[in-house]
XYZ file of C-alpha atoms in Angstrom:
268
model
C -45.302 -102.300 15.086
C -43.023 -101.511 12.129
C -44.805 -98.588 11.454
C -44.213 -97.224 15.047
C -40.943 -98.090 15.021
C -40.052 -96.200 11.339
C -42.521 -93.191 13.155
C -40.284 -93.182 15.968
C -37.250 -93.347 14.245
C -38.011 -90.815 11.658
C -38.664 -88.469 15.210
C -35.404 -89.459 16.707
C -33.327 -88.497 13.642
C -35.421 -84.856 12.932
C -34.741 -84.136 16.661
C -31.160 -85.375 16.133
C -30.940 -83.152 13.477
C -32.393 -79.932 15.127
C -29.982 -80.266 18.048
C -27.198 -80.244 15.796
C -28.516 -77.127 13.692
C -28.934 -75.264 16.938
C -25.186 -75.922 18.420
C -24.216 -75.158 15.135
C -26.177 -71.507 15.384
C -25.176 -70.944 19.113
C -21.546 -72.167 18.162
C -21.485 -69.039 15.280
C -22.671 -66.747 17.795
C -19.282 -67.175 19.861
C -16.744 -65.089 18.578
C -13.157 -66.416 20.062
C -10.405 -63.662 19.935
C -6.753 -63.946 20.670
C -4.932 -61.086 21.583
C -2.013 -59.361 23.712
C -3.526 -57.822 27.319
C -2.771 -54.137 26.612
C -4.372 -52.297 25.110
C -5.928 -55.075 22.807
C -7.590 -57.222 25.278
C -8.604 -54.306 27.447
C -10.743 -53.164 24.010
C -12.170 -56.170 23.662
C -13.439 -56.964 26.940
C -14.681 -53.303 27.171
C -17.151 -54.252 23.830
C -18.373 -57.760 25.582
C -21.590 -55.789 26.286
C -22.261 -54.257 23.363
C -21.965 -57.489 21.516
C -24.033 -59.461 23.727
C -26.856 -57.222 23.161
C -26.231 -58.265 19.254
C -26.373 -61.628 20.320
C -23.002 -62.619 20.322
C -20.411 -64.056 23.076
C -17.328 -62.419 23.059
C -14.565 -64.491 24.613
C -11.108 -63.199 24.769
C -7.805 -65.313 25.166
C -4.717 -63.732 25.844
C -1.352 -64.271 24.285
C 2.252 -63.281 25.114
C 3.957 -63.737 22.369
C 3.675 -63.077 18.709
C 3.202 -66.316 17.002
C 0.592 -68.417 19.207
C -2.273 -66.165 18.211
C -1.643 -66.879 14.466
C -1.445 -70.176 14.613
C -4.149 -70.605 16.726
C -6.046 -68.291 14.107
C -4.873 -70.250 11.242
C -5.846 -73.925 12.894
C -9.270 -72.526 13.263
C -9.008 -72.434 17.146
C -9.600 -68.326 16.786
C -12.449 -66.693 15.175
C -9.922 -63.761 14.964
C -7.229 -62.225 16.859
C -6.194 -58.983 17.790
C -2.207 -57.807 18.406
C -0.588 -57.266 14.870
C -0.196 -54.648 12.378
C -0.523 -55.317 8.217
C 3.507 -55.874 7.779
C 3.378 -58.704 10.155
C 0.869 -60.085 9.369
C 1.784 -60.215 5.481
C 5.197 -61.073 6.534
C 3.779 -64.168 8.603
C 1.414 -64.827 5.374
C 4.946 -65.406 3.748
C 7.103 -67.318 6.092
C 4.483 -69.957 7.066
C 2.003 -70.366 4.214
C -1.021 -68.972 5.972
C -3.935 -67.030 4.728
C -4.540 -64.323 7.411
C -5.982 -61.282 6.271
C -7.314 -57.815 7.711
C -10.795 -57.447 8.777
C -10.259 -53.423 9.769
C -7.657 -51.147 11.519
C -8.175 -50.156 15.021
C -5.336 -48.120 16.335
C -1.381 -47.336 15.963
C 1.358 -47.934 19.223
C 4.323 -45.412 18.100
C 7.163 -47.619 18.087
C 10.231 -45.874 20.669
C 13.698 -46.003 21.255
C 13.745 -46.281 25.169
C 16.864 -45.813 27.578
C 17.172 -45.875 30.955
C 20.814 -44.426 30.610
C 20.487 -41.671 28.589
C 17.939 -38.891 28.144
C 18.657 -38.014 24.504
C 20.109 -39.667 21.428
C 23.123 -37.285 21.220
C 23.902 -39.011 24.573
C 24.077 -42.385 23.530
C 27.877 -43.322 23.283
C 30.215 -44.995 20.264
C 29.196 -48.537 19.953
C 26.405 -48.465 22.108
C 24.395 -51.417 22.394
C 20.635 -51.558 21.262
C 18.212 -54.126 21.819
C 15.389 -54.524 19.014
C 12.538 -57.043 18.269
C 13.609 -60.306 16.045
C 10.911 -60.403 13.985
C 11.405 -59.456 10.313
C 8.936 -56.636 10.260
C 9.653 -55.386 13.694
C 13.508 -55.407 13.328
C 13.062 -53.637 9.885
C 10.769 -51.146 11.617
C 13.018 -50.493 14.384
C 15.908 -50.096 12.155
C 13.919 -47.414 9.741
C 12.957 -45.465 13.254
C 16.683 -45.157 13.733
C 17.579 -44.146 10.630
C 14.582 -41.605 10.663
C 16.541 -40.267 13.487
C 20.508 -40.186 11.242
C 21.752 -42.893 13.148
C 22.497 -44.960 10.559
C 21.501 -45.376 6.991
C 19.914 -48.505 5.423
C 20.626 -49.950 1.890
C 18.124 -48.729 -0.772
C 16.769 -51.917 -1.312
C 16.211 -52.913 2.498
C 12.876 -52.224 2.564
C 10.386 -53.070 5.666
C 11.961 -56.205 6.570
C 15.618 -54.579 6.515
C 18.470 -56.464 9.109
C 21.263 -55.254 10.321
C 22.899 -56.791 7.297
C 21.400 -53.620 5.272
C 22.972 -51.174 7.338
C 25.360 -49.356 5.273
C 26.708 -46.545 7.026
C 26.936 -46.485 11.145
C 28.417 -43.820 12.261
C 28.401 -44.338 16.163
C 29.389 -47.739 15.653
C 25.869 -49.421 17.330
C 25.503 -52.524 17.975
C 22.302 -54.733 18.026
C 20.719 -57.246 19.788
C 17.961 -59.175 18.658
C 15.720 -59.910 21.009
C 12.262 -61.699 21.299
C 9.643 -58.508 21.167
C 7.711 -59.469 24.431
C 11.235 -59.621 26.660
C 12.612 -56.160 25.403
C 11.151 -53.829 28.402
C 12.967 -56.734 30.677
C 16.195 -56.512 28.754
C 16.072 -52.538 28.710
C 18.332 -51.805 31.837
C 21.001 -54.393 30.567
C 21.744 -52.576 27.432
C 22.061 -48.942 26.501
C 18.606 -48.495 24.836
C 15.874 -50.728 23.042
C 13.207 -49.928 20.367
C 9.889 -51.562 22.047
C 6.351 -51.999 20.591
C 3.587 -50.079 22.336
C 1.584 -52.987 23.613
C 4.500 -54.253 25.432
C 5.742 -50.706 26.490
C 2.850 -49.774 27.884
C 2.472 -52.581 30.553
C 5.646 -51.826 31.498
C 5.036 -48.089 32.224
C 6.536 -47.102 29.586
C 5.261 -43.629 27.262
C 6.306 -43.101 24.152
C 6.080 -39.421 23.902
C 7.239 -39.277 27.325
C 10.054 -41.546 27.507
C 10.951 -42.261 23.900
C 14.696 -40.666 23.004
C 12.837 -41.055 18.909
C 9.097 -41.746 18.675
C 7.572 -42.802 15.287
C 5.271 -40.544 13.374
C 1.580 -40.338 13.197
C 1.975 -41.468 9.455
C 3.157 -44.867 10.388
C 2.218 -47.692 8.183
C 1.845 -49.767 10.859
C -1.881 -49.706 12.069
C -3.095 -52.967 14.622
C -5.746 -54.455 12.738
C -8.272 -57.092 13.898
C -7.029 -60.539 11.591
C -9.202 -63.238 10.608
C -9.082 -66.165 8.336
C -9.062 -65.324 4.483
C -13.027 -65.336 3.477
C -14.283 -64.295 7.173
C -13.409 -60.713 6.867
C -16.984 -59.783 6.060
C -19.010 -62.432 8.398
C -21.673 -60.404 10.229
C -19.901 -61.431 13.458
C -16.708 -59.604 13.082
C -18.098 -57.200 10.966
C -19.864 -56.602 14.256
C -16.712 -56.668 16.642
C -14.529 -54.473 14.139
C -17.805 -52.086 14.625
C -17.563 -52.214 18.319
C -13.894 -51.572 18.067
C -14.823 -48.297 16.685
C -17.127 -47.268 18.943
C -17.574 -44.402 21.592
C -16.380 -46.911 24.242
C -13.115 -46.973 23.081
C -12.775 -43.555 22.492
C -13.406 -42.479 25.660
C -11.249 -45.218 27.183
C -8.520 -44.224 25.346
C -9.206 -40.587 25.934
C -8.976 -41.259 29.655
C -6.260 -43.929 29.703
C -3.495 -42.848 26.916
C -3.667 -39.211 27.437
C 0.166 -38.832 25.901
C -0.834 -40.466 22.664
C 0.413 -43.941 23.470
C -2.672 -45.005 21.333
C -3.996 -43.077 18.489
C -7.151 -44.635 16.849
C -7.813 -44.987 13.291
C -11.002 -45.730 11.500
C -10.273 -47.916 8.587
């Protein structure tokens, strides 16, 4: 009887271990990615079938802010996220003590100054109010864009995280309203102009090359990347995801939907 019980216990243990291993393997085949809706989530949804053919189940979770997807990635709720550029990622790591890295660059969304009241930067009145993103890297990016158009000058040591306090010359006496990036399209009608990130401008019907009074150049260092926890950038699932996002489906989608250069693909 004892021998039979021992054999039964061994078989039960083996079955349990096998089931656990199977569950772990199944989980590792699921890639949960957080993304802002457009174009990031749209791109991801395009490659669901491609990844399925390789045995991966891609689940896309949409976010409408720039903080929660990084918190979810650091905590392990997400395997990757896709919404940010490297300067923002590095700033977030520094501020929060996080360990996020780029697994691959996908595209650039030209940053632009928009206005519902004026058709050219020369028309901006003295004392005009400009709404800019309030996160450190995009705020600096906005001020650098204004500097590139000769509307202001920043101090020599301002860098990529410049703030209005770094403005040393402001001939038009521009005033700045620091607003959460996601809210900028909604406040555009209440200010003289606003500098808006591409992934919020596009859903609002704004096209940088058509509507922008100032548009970031094609040599922008702000490439949107797939971000992961440090150490996971070479995981087969992540490598497959980045490869899929560099694929022909994405190129065809961009060629069809972003004919005015709202999204520029990169291969790095």
